[in-house]
Structures are given as C-alpha cells and as structure tokens.
Coordinates of N, CA and C in Angstrom, one line a residue:
M1 N 38.8 -40.8 -229.0 CA 37.5 -40.3 -229.1 C 37.4 -38.7 -229.2
K2 N 36.8 -38.1 -230.0 CA 36.7 -36.7 -230.2 C 35.6 -36.0 -229.2
D3 N 35.8 -34.7 -229.0 CA 34.7 -34.0 -228.4 C 33.5 -33.9 -229.4
V4 N 32.3 -33.6 -228.7 CA 31.1 -33.5 -229.6 C 30.4 -32.2 -229.4
T5 N 29.6 -31.8 -230.3 CA 28.7 -30.7 -230.1 C 27.4 -31.2 -229.5
I6 N 27.0 -30.6 -228.4 CA 25.8 -31.2 -227.6 C 24.6 -31.2 -228.6
G7 N 24.0 -32.3 -228.6 CA 22.8 -32.4 -229.4 C 23.1 -33.1 -230.8
T8 N 24.4 -33.6 -231.1 CA 24.8 -34.3 -232.2 C 25.2 -35.6 -232.0
G9 N 26.2 -35.9 -231.2 CA 26.6 -37.2 -230.7 C 27.8 -37.7 -231.5
P10 N 28.5 -38.7 -230.9 CA 29.7 -39.2 -231.5 C 29.6 -40.3 -232.5
I11 N 28.4 -40.9 -232.6 CA 28.3 -42.0 -233.6 C 28.1 -41.5 -234.9
R12 N 29.1 -41.8 -235.8 CA 29.2 -41.2 -237.1 C 28.0 -41.7 -238.1
H13 N 27.7 -43.0 -238.1 CA 26.7 -43.4 -238.9 C 25.6 -44.0 -238.0
G14 N 24.7 -43.2 -237.6 CA 23.6 -43.6 -236.7 C 22.3 -42.8 -236.9
C15 N 21.4 -43.0 -236.1 CA 20.0 -42.4 -236.1 C 19.5 -42.0 -234.7
V16 N 18.6 -41.2 -234.7 CA 18.0 -40.8 -233.5 C 17.3 -42.0 -232.7
D17 N 17.6 -42.1 -231.4 CA 17.1 -43.3 -230.7 C 15.9 -42.9 -229.9
F18 N 15.0 -43.9 -229.5 CA 13.8 -43.5 -228.8 C 13.8 -44.5 -227.6
W19 N 13.9 -43.9 -226.3 CA 13.6 -44.7 -225.1 C 13.4 -43.6 -224.0
T20 N 13.1 -44.1 -222.8 CA 12.8 -43.2 -221.8 C 13.1 -43.9 -220.4
W21 N 12.8 -43.1 -219.2 CA 13.0 -43.9 -218.0 C 11.8 -44.8 -217.7
D22 N 12.1 -45.9 -217.0 CA 11.1 -47.0 -216.9 C 10.3 -46.7 -215.6
R23 N 9.0 -46.3 -215.8 CA 8.2 -46.1 -214.5 C 8.0 -47.2 -213.6
N24 N 8.3 -48.5 -214.1 CA 8.1 -49.7 -213.3 C 9.5 -50.2 -212.8
D25 N 10.4 -49.4 -213.0 CA 11.8 -49.9 -212.5 C 12.6 -48.7 -212.0
R26 N 12.1 -48.2 -210.8 CA 12.7 -47.0 -210.2 C 12.5 -47.0 -208.7
S27 N 13.2 -46.2 -208.0 CA 13.0 -46.0 -206.6 C 11.8 -45.4 -206.3
P28 N 11.1 -45.5 -205.1 CA 9.9 -44.8 -204.8 C 10.2 -43.4 -204.5
E29 N 11.5 -43.0 -204.5 CA 11.9 -41.6 -204.4 C 12.2 -40.9 -205.7
V30 N 11.7 -41.6 -206.7 CA 12.0 -40.9 -208.1 C 10.6 -40.7 -208.8
R31 N 10.4 -39.4 -209.2 CA 9.1 -39.1 -209.9 C 9.5 -38.8 -211.4
L32 N 8.7 -39.4 -212.3 CA 9.0 -39.2 -213.7 C 7.9 -38.2 -214.3
Y33 N 8.3 -37.3 -215.1 CA 7.3 -36.4 -215.8 C 7.9 -35.9 -217.0
G34 N 7.0 -35.0 -217.7 CA 7.5 -34.4 -218.9 C 7.1 -35.2 -220.1
A35 N 7.4 -34.7 -221.3 CA 7.1 -35.5 -222.6 C 7.9 -36.8 -222.6
G36 N 7.1 -37.8 -222.6 CA 7.7 -39.2 -222.6 C 8.3 -39.6 -221.5
L37 N 8.1 -38.9 -220.3 CA 8.6 -39.3 -219.0 C 10.2 -39.2 -219.1
K38 N 10.7 -38.1 -219.7 CA 12.1 -38.1 -219.8 C 12.8 -37.4 -218.7
V39 N 12.0 -36.8 -217.7 CA 12.7 -36.1 -216.6 C 12.6 -36.9 -215.3
A40 N 13.7 -37.2 -214.8 CA 13.6 -37.9 -213.5 C 13.9 -36.9 -212.4
H41 N 12.9 -36.9 -211.3 CA 13.1 -36.0 -210.2 C 13.2 -36.8 -209.0
F42 N 14.4 -36.5 -208.3 CA 14.8 -37.3 -207.2 C 14.4 -36.6 -205.8
H43 N 13.9 -37.4 -204.9 CA 13.6 -36.9 -203.6 C 12.8 -35.7 -203.6
P44 N 11.5 -35.8 -204.0 CA 10.7 -34.5 -204.1 C 10.4 -33.8 -202.7
N45 N 10.5 -34.4 -201.8 CA 10.2 -33.7 -200.4 C 11.4 -33.5 -199.6
W46 N 12.2 -34.6 -199.2 CA 13.5 -34.6 -198.7 C 14.2 -35.8 -198.9
S47 N 15.5 -35.9 -198.6 CA 16.3 -36.9 -198.9 C 16.9 -37.6 -197.6
S48 N 16.7 -38.9 -197.5 CA 17.4 -39.7 -196.4 C 18.1 -40.9 -196.9
G49 N 18.4 -40.8 -198.3 CA 19.1 -41.9 -198.8 C 19.3 -41.7 -200.3
T50 N 19.5 -42.8 -201.1 CA 19.9 -42.7 -202.5 C 18.9 -43.3 -203.4
A51 N 18.4 -42.6 -204.5 CA 17.4 -43.2 -205.3 C 17.9 -43.2 -206.8
G52 N 17.4 -44.3 -207.4 CA 17.9 -44.5 -208.9 C 16.7 -44.9 -209.8
V53 N 17.1 -44.9 -211.1 CA 16.0 -45.4 -212.1 C 16.8 -45.9 -213.2
R54 N 16.2 -46.9 -213.9 CA 16.7 -47.6 -215.1 C 16.0 -47.0 -216.2
G55 N 16.7 -47.0 -217.4 CA 16.0 -46.7 -218.6 C 15.5 -47.9 -219.4
T56 N 14.6 -47.7 -220.3 CA 14.0 -48.8 -221.0 C 14.8 -49.4 -222.2
R57 N 16.0 -48.8 -222.5 CA 16.8 -49.3 -223.6 C 17.7 -50.4 -223.1
V58 N 17.6 -51.5 -223.8 CA 18.6 -52.7 -223.7 C 19.8 -52.4 -224.5
L59 N 21.0 -52.3 -224.0 CA 22.2 -51.8 -224.6 C 23.1 -52.8 -225.2
N60 N 23.1 -54.1 -224.7 CA 24.0 -55.1 -225.2 C 24.1 -55.3 -226.7
N61 N 25.3 -55.4 -227.2 CA 25.7 -55.7 -228.6 C 25.4 -54.6 -229.5
G62 N 25.2 -53.3 -229.1 CA 24.9 -52.2 -229.9 C 25.7 -51.0 -229.5
R63 N 25.7 -49.9 -230.3 CA 26.3 -48.7 -229.8 C 25.2 -47.6 -229.6
Y64 N 25.3 -47.0 -228.4 CA 24.2 -46.0 -228.1 C 24.9 -44.9 -227.4
Y65 N 24.3 -43.7 -227.6 CA 24.8 -42.5 -226.9 C 23.5 -41.8 -226.4
W66 N 23.5 -41.2 -225.3 CA 22.5 -40.3 -224.7 C 23.1 -39.3 -223.9
E67 N 22.3 -38.2 -223.8 CA 22.7 -36.9 -223.0 C 21.9 -36.8 -221.9
L68 N 22.4 -36.3 -220.8 CA 21.6 -36.1 -219.6 C 21.7 -34.6 -219.2
K69 N 20.7 -33.9 -219.2 CA 20.6 -32.5 -218.9 C 20.4 -32.4 -217.3
I70 N 21.4 -31.7 -216.7 CA 21.3 -31.6 -215.3 C 21.2 -30.2 -214.9
T71 N 20.1 -29.8 -214.1 CA 19.9 -28.4 -213.8 C 20.9 -27.9 -212.7
Q72 N 20.8 -26.7 -212.3 CA 21.8 -26.1 -211.4 C 21.7 -26.7 -210.1
R73 N 20.8 -27.6 -209.8 CA 20.8 -28.4 -208.5 C 21.8 -29.5 -208.7
L74 N 23.0 -29.3 -208.8 CA 24.1 -30.4 -208.9 C 24.9 -30.3 -207.6
F75 N 24.6 -31.2 -206.7 CA 25.3 -31.2 -205.4 C 25.0 -32.5 -204.7
G76 N 25.5 -32.5 -203.5 CA 25.2 -33.7 -202.6 C 26.3 -34.7 -202.6
T77 N 26.1 -35.8 -201.9 CA 27.1 -36.9 -201.8 C 27.4 -37.5 -203.1
S78 N 26.3 -37.8 -203.9 CA 26.7 -38.4 -205.1 C 25.5 -38.3 -206.1
M79 N 25.7 -37.7 -207.3 CA 24.8 -37.9 -208.4 C 25.5 -38.7 -209.4
M80 N 24.9 -39.7 -209.9 CA 25.6 -40.7 -210.8 C 24.9 -40.9 -212.1
F81 N 25.7 -41.4 -213.1 CA 25.3 -41.7 -214.4 C 26.0 -42.9 -214.8
G82 N 25.4 -43.9 -215.4 CA 26.1 -45.2 -216.0 C 25.2 -46.1 -216.4
V83 N 25.5 -47.5 -216.3 CA 24.7 -48.6 -216.8 C 24.8 -49.7 -215.7
G84 N 23.6 -50.5 -215.9 CA 23.6 -51.7 -214.9 C 22.6 -52.6 -215.3
T85 N 22.6 -53.9 -214.7 CA 21.7 -54.9 -215.1 C 20.4 -54.8 -214.1
K86 N 19.5 -55.7 -214.4 CA 18.3 -55.6 -213.5 C 18.5 -56.0 -212.1
Q87 N 19.7 -56.5 -211.8 CA 20.1 -56.8 -210.4 C 20.7 -55.6 -209.6
A88 N 21.1 -54.6 -210.3 CA 21.6 -53.4 -209.7 C 20.5 -52.8 -208.9
C89 N 21.0 -52.4 -207.7 CA 20.0 -51.8 -206.7 C 19.6 -50.4 -207.2
L90 N 18.2 -50.1 -206.9 CA 17.7 -48.7 -207.2 C 17.4 -47.8 -206.0
H91 N 17.6 -48.4 -204.8 CA 17.3 -47.5 -203.6 C 18.1 -48.0 -202.4
K92 N 18.6 -47.1 -201.7 CA 19.3 -47.4 -200.4 C 18.9 -46.3 -199.4
N93 N 18.8 -46.7 -198.2 CA 18.3 -45.8 -197.1 C 19.7 -45.3 -196.5
S94 N 20.5 -44.9 -197.4 CA 21.9 -44.3 -196.9 C 22.4 -43.5 -198.1
F95 N 23.3 -42.5 -197.8 CA 23.9 -41.8 -198.9 C 25.0 -42.6 -199.5
T96 N 25.0 -43.0 -200.6 CA 26.0 -43.8 -201.2 C 26.2 -43.6 -202.7
N97 N 27.3 -44.2 -203.3 CA 27.6 -44.2 -204.6 C 26.8 -45.4 -205.2
L98 N 25.5 -45.3 -205.6 CA 24.7 -46.4 -205.9 C 25.0 -47.2 -207.1
I99 N 25.4 -46.5 -208.2 CA 25.8 -47.1 -209.5 C 27.2 -47.4 -209.4
G100 N 27.5 -48.8 -209.3 CA 29.0 -49.2 -209.2 C 29.3 -49.8 -207.7
E101 N 28.2 -49.8 -207.0 CA 28.4 -50.3 -205.5 C 28.6 -51.8 -205.5
D102 N 28.2 -52.5 -206.6 CA 28.4 -53.9 -206.8 C 28.9 -54.3 -208.2
R103 N 28.9 -55.6 -208.4 CA 29.4 -56.0 -209.8 C 28.3 -55.9 -210.9
F104 N 27.1 -55.4 -210.5 CA 26.1 -55.4 -211.5 C 25.9 -54.0 -212.1
S105 N 26.7 -53.0 -211.9 CA 26.6 -51.7 -212.4 C 27.9 -51.0 -212.5
W106 N 28.0 -50.0 -213.4 CA 29.2 -49.2 -213.6 C 28.8 -47.8 -213.7
G107 N 29.3 -46.9 -212.9 CA 29.0 -45.5 -213.0 C 30.0 -44.5 -212.6
L108 N 29.6 -43.3 -213.0 CA 30.5 -42.1 -212.7 C 29.7 -41.2 -211.9
S109 N 30.3 -40.6 -210.8 CA 29.7 -39.7 -209.9 C 30.1 -38.2 -210.3
H110 N 29.3 -37.4 -209.9 CA 29.6 -35.9 -210.1 C 30.9 -35.4 -209.3
K111 N 31.4 -36.3 -208.4 CA 32.6 -36.0 -207.8 C 33.9 -36.4 -208.7
G112 N 33.6 -36.9 -209.9 CA 34.7 -37.2 -210.7 C 35.3 -38.6 -210.5
L113 N 34.5 -39.5 -209.8 CA 35.1 -40.8 -209.6 C 34.2 -41.8 -210.4
I114 N 34.9 -42.9 -210.8 CA 34.2 -44.0 -211.5 C 34.1 -45.1 -210.5
W115 N 32.9 -45.9 -210.5 CA 32.7 -46.9 -209.5 C 32.3 -48.2 -210.2
H116 N 32.8 -49.3 -209.7 CA 32.3 -50.7 -210.1 C 32.8 -51.6 -209.1
G117 N 31.9 -52.6 -208.6 CA 32.3 -53.6 -207.7 C 32.7 -53.1 -206.4
G118 N 32.1 -51.8 -206.0 CA 32.4 -51.3 -204.7 C 33.8 -50.6 -204.7
L119 N 34.5 -50.5 -205.8 CA 35.8 -49.9 -205.9 C 35.6 -48.6 -206.7
W120 N 36.5 -47.7 -206.5 CA 36.5 -46.4 -207.2 C 37.9 -46.0 -207.7
A121 N 37.9 -45.1 -208.7 CA 39.1 -44.6 -209.3 C 38.9 -43.2 -209.7
R122 N 39.9 -42.3 -209.6 CA 39.8 -41.0 -210.1 C 39.8 -41.0 -211.6
Y123 N 38.7 -40.4 -212.1 CA 38.5 -40.3 -213.6 C 38.6 -39.0 -214.3
T124 N 38.0 -38.0 -213.5 CA 38.1 -36.6 -214.1 C 37.9 -35.7 -212.8
A125 N 38.1 -34.3 -213.1 CA 37.9 -33.5 -212.0 C 36.5 -33.4 -211.5
P126 N 36.2 -33.0 -210.4 CA 34.9 -32.9 -209.8 C 34.1 -31.9 -210.6
F127 N 32.7 -32.2 -210.8 CA 32.0 -31.3 -211.5 C 31.7 -30.0 -210.7
R128 N 31.7 -28.9 -211.3 CA 31.4 -27.7 -210.5 C 29.9 -27.7 -210.0
E129 N 29.7 -27.6 -208.8 CA 28.3 -27.8 -208.3 C 27.5 -26.5 -208.5
N130 N 26.1 -26.7 -208.5 CA 25.1 -25.6 -208.7 C 25.4 -25.0 -210.1
Q131 N 25.7 -25.8 -211.1 CA 25.9 -25.2 -212.5 C 25.4 -26.2 -213.4
D132 N 24.6 -25.6 -214.5 CA 23.9 -26.5 -215.5 C 25.0 -27.3 -216.2
T133 N 24.8 -28.5 -216.4 CA 25.8 -29.5 -216.9 C 25.1 -30.5 -217.8
T134 N 25.7 -30.9 -219.0 CA 25.2 -31.9 -219.8 C 26.2 -33.1 -219.8
V135 N 25.8 -34.2 -219.4 CA 26.6 -35.4 -219.3 C 26.3 -36.2 -220.5
G136 N 27.2 -36.6 -221.3 CA 27.0 -37.6 -222.4 C 27.6 -39.0 -222.1
V137 N 26.8 -40.0 -222.5 CA 27.3 -41.4 -222.2 C 27.2 -42.1 -223.5
L138 N 28.4 -42.8 -223.8 CA 28.6 -43.5 -225.1 C 28.9 -45.0 -224.6
F139 N 27.8 -45.8 -224.9 CA 28.1 -47.3 -224.6 C 28.3 -48.1 -226.0
D140 N 29.5 -48.7 -226.0 CA 29.8 -49.5 -227.2 C 30.0 -51.0 -226.8
G141 N 28.8 -51.6 -227.2 CA 28.7 -53.0 -226.8 C 29.5 -53.9 -227.7
I142 N 30.1 -53.4 -228.8 CA 30.9 -54.2 -229.7 C 32.3 -54.2 -229.2
E143 N 32.8 -52.9 -228.8 CA 34.2 -52.9 -228.3 C 34.1 -53.2 -226.8
G144 N 32.9 -53.0 -226.1 CA 32.8 -53.3 -224.6 C 33.3 -52.2 -223.8
T145 N 33.1 -50.9 -224.3 CA 33.6 -49.8 -223.6 C 32.4 -48.9 -223.1
L146 N 32.7 -48.0 -222.0 CA 31.7 -47.0 -221.6 C 32.6 -45.7 -221.5
T147 N 32.1 -44.7 -222.3 CA 32.8 -43.4 -222.2 C 31.9 -42.3 -221.9
F148 N 32.3 -41.3 -221.2 CA 31.6 -40.2 -220.6 C 32.1 -38.9 -221.3
F149 N 31.1 -38.0 -221.6 CA 31.4 -36.6 -222.1 C 30.8 -35.7 -221.0
K150 N 31.5 -34.5 -220.9 CA 30.9 -33.4 -220.1 C 30.8 -32.2 -220.9
D151 N 29.7 -31.7 -221.0 CA 29.4 -30.4 -221.9 C 30.1 -30.5 -223.2
G152 N 30.1 -31.7 -223.8 CA 30.6 -32.0 -225.1 C 32.1 -32.4 -225.2
K153 N 32.8 -32.3 -224.0 CA 34.2 -32.7 -224.0 C 34.3 -34.1 -223.6
C154 N 35.0 -34.9 -224.4 CA 35.2 -36.4 -224.2 C 36.1 -36.5 -223.1
L155 N 35.7 -37.3 -222.0 CA 36.5 -37.6 -220.8 C 37.4 -38.9 -221.0
G156 N 37.2 -39.6 -222.0 CA 37.9 -40.8 -222.3 C 37.2 -42.0 -221.8
V157 N 37.6 -43.2 -222.1 CA 37.0 -44.6 -221.8 C 37.1 -44.7 -220.3
A158 N 36.0 -45.0 -219.6 CA 35.9 -45.2 -218.2 C 36.0 -46.7 -217.9
F159 N 35.3 -47.4 -218.7 CA 35.3 -48.9 -218.4 C 35.4 -49.7 -219.7
K160 N 36.1 -50.9 -219.5 CA 36.2 -51.8 -220.6 C 35.7 -53.3 -220.3
G161 N 35.5 -54.1 -221.3 CA 35.1 -55.4 -221.0 C 33.6 -55.7 -220.8
L162 N 32.8 -54.7 -221.2 CA 31.3 -54.8 -221.0 C 30.7 -55.7 -222.1
Q163 N 31.5 -56.0 -223.1 CA 30.9 -57.0 -224.1 C 30.8 -58.4 -223.5
Q164 N 31.5 -58.6 -222.4 CA 31.4 -59.9 -221.7 C 30.3 -60.1 -220.8
V165 N 29.5 -59.0 -220.6 CA 28.3 -59.0 -219.7 C 27.1 -59.7 -220.4
R166 N 26.6 -60.8 -219.9 CA 25.5 -61.6 -220.6 C 24.2 -61.1 -220.3
E167 N 24.0 -60.6 -219.0 CA 22.7 -60.1 -218.6 C 22.5 -58.8 -219.3
P168 N 21.0 -58.5 -219.6 CA 20.8 -57.2 -220.4 C 21.3 -56.0 -219.5
L169 N 21.8 -55.1 -220.1 CA 22.3 -53.8 -219.5 C 21.4 -52.7 -219.8
F170 N 21.2 -51.7 -219.0 CA 20.3 -50.7 -219.1 C 20.9 -49.3 -218.8
P171 N 20.6 -48.2 -219.2 CA 21.0 -46.9 -218.7 C 20.5 -46.8 -217.2
M172 N 21.3 -46.0 -216.4 CA 20.9 -45.8 -215.1 C 21.4 -44.4 -214.7
V173 N 20.7 -43.8 -213.7 CA 21.0 -42.5 -213.0 C 20.5 -42.7 -211.6
S174 N 21.3 -42.0 -210.7 CA 20.9 -42.0 -209.3 C 21.3 -40.6 -208.6
S175 N 20.7 -40.4 -207.5 CA 21.0 -39.2 -206.8 C 20.8 -39.3 -205.4
T176 N 21.6 -38.6 -204.5 CA 21.4 -38.5 -203.1 C 20.8 -37.1 -202.7
A177 N 20.8 -36.3 -203.6 CA 20.3 -34.9 -203.2 C 18.8 -34.7 -203.4
C178 N 18.3 -33.9 -202.6 CA 16.9 -33.5 -202.6 C 16.5 -32.6 -203.8
K179 N 15.4 -33.0 -204.5 CA 14.8 -32.1 -205.5 C 15.8 -31.9 -206.6
T180 N 16.5 -32.9 -206.9 CA 17.4 -32.8 -208.2 C 16.8 -33.5 -209.3
E181 N 17.2 -33.1 -210.5 CA 16.7 -33.6 -211.8 C 17.7 -33.9 -212.8
M182 N 17.3 -35.0 -213.6 CA 18.1 -35.3 -214.7 C 17.2 -35.5 -215.9
E183 N 17.4 -34.9 -217.0 CA 16.4 -35.0 -218.2 C 17.1 -35.6 -219.4
L184 N 16.5 -36.6 -220.0 CA 17.1 -37.2 -221.2 C 17.0 -36.1 -222.3
G185 N 18.1 -35.9 -222.9 CA 18.2 -35.1 -224.1 C 18.4 -35.8 -225.4
F186 N 19.4 -35.5 -226.2 CA 19.7 -36.1 -227.4 C 20.1 -37.5 -227.2
M187 N 19.4 -38.5 -228.1 CA 19.8 -39.9 -228.0 C 20.0 -40.4 -229.4
Q188 N 21.0 -41.3 -229.6 CA 21.5 -41.8 -230.8 C 21.8 -43.3 -230.7
R189 N 21.7 -44.0 -231.8 CA 22.1 -45.3 -231.8 C 22.7 -45.7 -233.1
D190 N 23.5 -46.7 -233.2 CA 24.1 -47.1 -234.5 C 23.1 -47.9 -235.3
F191 N 23.3 -47.9 -236.6 CA 22.4 -48.7 -237.4 C 22.7 -50.1 -237.3
V192 N 21.7 -51.0 -237.4 CA 21.9 -52.4 -237.3 C 22.3 -53.0 -238.6
N193 N 21.5 -52.6 -239.7 CA 21.7 -53.1 -241.0 C 21.2 -52.1 -242.0
L194 N 21.2 -52.4 -243.3 CA 20.7 -51.5 -244.3 C 19.2 -51.2 -244.1
Q195 N 18.5 -52.3 -243.8 CA 17.1 -52.1 -243.7 C 16.8 -51.2 -242.5
D196 N 17.5 -51.4 -241.5 CA 17.2 -50.4 -240.3 C 17.6 -49.0 -240.7
R197 N 18.6 -48.8 -241.5 CA 18.9 -47.4 -241.9 C 17.9 -46.8 -242.8
C198 N 17.3 -47.6 -243.8 CA 16.3 -47.1 -244.6 C 15.1 -46.8 -243.7
R199 N 14.7 -47.5 -242.8 CA 13.6 -47.2 -241.9 C 13.8 -45.8 -241.2
A200 N 15.0 -45.7 -240.7 CA 15.4 -44.4 -240.0 C 15.2 -43.2 -241.0
V201 N 15.6 -43.3 -242.3 CA 15.3 -42.2 -243.1 C 13.8 -41.9 -243.4
I202 N 13.1 -43.0 -243.4 CA 11.6 -42.7 -243.6 C 11.1 -42.2 -242.3
L203 N 11.4 -42.6 -241.2 CA 10.9 -42.0 -239.9 C 11.3 -40.6 -239.6
D204 N 12.3 -40.2 -240.3 CA 12.8 -38.8 -240.3 C 11.7 -37.9 -240.8
K205 N 11.0 -38.4 -241.8 CA 9.9 -37.7 -242.4 C 8.5 -38.0 -241.9
V206 N 8.3 -39.1 -241.6 CA 7.0 -39.7 -241.0 C 7.1 -39.6 -239.5
K207 N 6.5 -38.8 -238.8 CA 6.6 -38.6 -237.4 C 5.7 -39.3 -236.5
T208 N 4.4 -39.5 -237.0 CA 3.3 -40.1 -236.2 C 2.8 -41.3 -236.8
K209 N 2.1 -42.2 -236.0 CA 1.5 -43.4 -236.5 C 0.3 -43.0 -237.5
T210 N -0.3 -41.8 -237.2 CA -1.4 -41.3 -238.0 C -0.8 -41.1 -239.5
E211 N 0.2 -40.4 -239.5 CA 1.0 -40.1 -240.8 C 1.3 -41.4 -241.5
L212 N 1.8 -42.4 -240.7 CA 2.2 -43.7 -241.3 C 1.0 -44.4 -241.9
E213 N -0.1 -44.4 -241.1 CA -1.3 -45.1 -241.6 C -2.0 -44.5 -242.9
S214 N -1.6 -43.4 -243.2 CA -2.1 -42.7 -244.4 C -1.3 -43.1 -245.6
L215 N -0.2 -43.7 -245.5 CA 0.7 -44.2 -246.5 C 0.1 -45.4 -247.2
S216 N 0.2 -45.5 -248.5 CA -0.1 -46.7 -249.2 C 1.0 -47.7 -249.2
L217 N 1.1 -48.5 -248.1 CA 2.1 -49.5 -248.0 C 1.5 -50.7 -247.6
P218 N 2.2 -51.9 -247.9 CA 1.7 -53.2 -247.4 C 1.7 -53.3 -245.9
P219 N 0.8 -53.9 -245.3 CA 0.7 -54.0 -243.8 C 2.0 -54.5 -243.1
M220 N 2.7 -55.3 -243.8 CA 4.0 -55.8 -243.1 C 5.0 -54.7 -243.0
I221 N 5.1 -53.9 -244.0 CA 6.1 -52.8 -244.0 C 5.6 -51.8 -243.0
K222 N 4.3 -51.5 -242.9 CA 3.7 -50.5 -242.0 C 4.1 -50.9 -240.5
S223 N 3.9 -52.3 -240.3 CA 4.3 -52.8 -238.9 C 5.7 -52.7 -238.7
Y224 N 6.5 -52.9 -239.6 CA 8.0 -52.8 -239.4 C 8.3 -51.4 -239.1
L225 N 7.7 -50.4 -239.8 CA 8.1 -49.0 -239.4 C 7.5 -48.6 -238.0
A226 N 6.3 -49.1 -237.8 CA 5.6 -48.7 -236.5 C 6.3 -49.1 -235.3
E227 N 6.9 -50.3 -235.3 CA 7.5 -50.9 -234.2 C 8.7 -49.9 -233.7
A228 N 9.3 -49.2 -234.6 CA 10.4 -48.3 -234.2 C 9.8 -47.0 -233.5
M229 N 8.4 -46.8 -233.6 CA 7.9 -45.7 -232.9 C 7.4 -45.9 -231.5
T230 N 7.6 -47.2 -231.1 CA 7.1 -47.5 -229.7 C 8.3 -47.2 -228.7
R231 N 7.9 -46.9 -227.4 CA 8.7 -46.5 -226.5 C 9.8 -47.5 -226.1
K232 N 9.4 -48.8 -226.1 CA 10.4 -49.8 -225.7 C 10.9 -50.5 -226.8
F233 N 11.1 -50.0 -228.1 CA 11.5 -50.6 -229.2 C 13.0 -50.9 -229.0
V234 N 13.3 -52.3 -229.3 CA 14.7 -52.7 -229.2 C 15.0 -53.3 -230.7
P235 N 16.0 -52.6 -231.2 CA 16.3 -53.1 -232.7 C 17.0 -54.4 -232.6
V236 N 16.7 -55.3 -233.4 CA 17.3 -56.7 -233.5 C 18.7 -56.5 -234.1
N237 N 19.6 -56.9 -233.3 CA 21.0 -56.7 -233.6 C 21.6 -57.9 -234.4
Y238 N 22.3 -57.6 -235.5 CA 22.9 -58.7 -236.4 C 24.0 -59.4 -235.6
Y239 N 24.4 -59.0 -234.6 CA 25.5 -59.7 -233.9 C 24.9 -60.8 -233.0
I240 N 23.6 -60.9 -232.9 CA 22.9 -61.9 -232.1 C 22.3 -62.8 -233.1
L241 N 22.4 -64.1 -232.9 CA 21.7 -65.0 -233.8 C 20.3 -65.2 -233.3
N242 N 19.3 -65.0 -234.1 CA 17.9 -65.0 -233.6 C 17.4 -66.4 -234.0
V243 N 16.9 -67.1 -233.1 CA 16.3 -68.4 -233.2 C 15.0 -68.6 -232.7

C-alpha cells in the first residue's frame, strides 16, 4: 500500500462518500456539531471515563476510506480510531482502550498500539501529542483488511480477516481526554458497478436536490440519484445477493 496525499485517498477507482457520526449511537459524553455533524467533541466539561461514537456508514463487503482531522489536543490515556459492530461499547466510566477491548471492535490508539479482543500489539510509533494530525482509515471488506495512515503515510495492514464478520461494521472513534475533537474529512468509497459509477459522475455536477428536481428526467432515475444524497445512503453491493 502506497502513501497518499491528504484529501485524495488510496482507492484508485472510487468516488466521494457521504456519511457522518450517528447522533443516536454515541456516548452521552460526545457532542456532535458542524456541517453534517462531522465534528465529534469528547467530554465537553471534564473527563471521568471513555466516550465513543459510531458512524452511519455500513462497511461490510465494500472498500471505504475516511480521514479524521485531530486538533492539537491530542493527549490522554487513549484516543482511538477503528471499526466495530453495534455490540461494541461506546462508554466506560474508566480510562480504557475502548475500541478493541472486546471481540466486537478493532482499533488503533494514539499510543501506536492496535487492540482487538482485549489484546494489544505494537503497530507504529506513538503519535506526537499536542500536534495537529490526520488519521486515514482504509477498510477493505473484500480482502478483509483494515489499514491506517498518519498524515498521508501508510502504516501498513493492522487487521486481517474482517470479511468473516457477519454483523454490520461501522466506523468508530473514542477518547478519554477532555475537550478533544475528531472531525471527518475526506471520505471515499469504491464503485459498486457501472450504474453506480455513472451516478457518481452526475452527482459531481448536480450538488443539491433542488438542482436535481430541475432536470428533465424520469422519476425513477431522479429517485436513484437522490438516494445517494441522503446522509445514511448505503450502496447496494454486488457481492451480496439481494432477495
């Protein structure tokens, strides 16, 4: 895997993705704000534990890349980035490595350790604290791998075998540190099929539903284009038999 330029992504044939943090699936110690609720603010007053939030994107069977912009408040016991199922815990009244504490999540901490099933391994050097950092996450549901990037530099494959997970997987972040933030930046996904690719080209020019409604298109085509503009849009993957 090669290094990337921040804001471009490693998926060679893909399109911009659309998802955000889930306001209904977060710790009470996480506040969401900003355009599209893309900024997660942890422990707004003080911290006495660990808080997490899940994204709205279902990852299984596809290839997805997203970047997390972390402000200079990078410190504490554990700030983490990764993926997990709905069963993965989002709040603990203790300072812990939340993502990867059990079999339902896989994560990287800013201390350079990867965690899964309560076990850890050294993956990379600890991140320099109190310094702006961009973490890239590449989930490959076809190969079953999870790879991390730091400021555009590929850190290598962290986890394998994720294609065997049957429960829906979602992006996750967590933090033990007071008043820390992680903002979703560039997001990218692989094309599902030629139809999906054509839609992405059209939506690169048509940005809003108002613009879409002004086009002289059959209602069925408008509906197909519009569904990709919704926050919780999940592309139908051709690796899954739809019945």
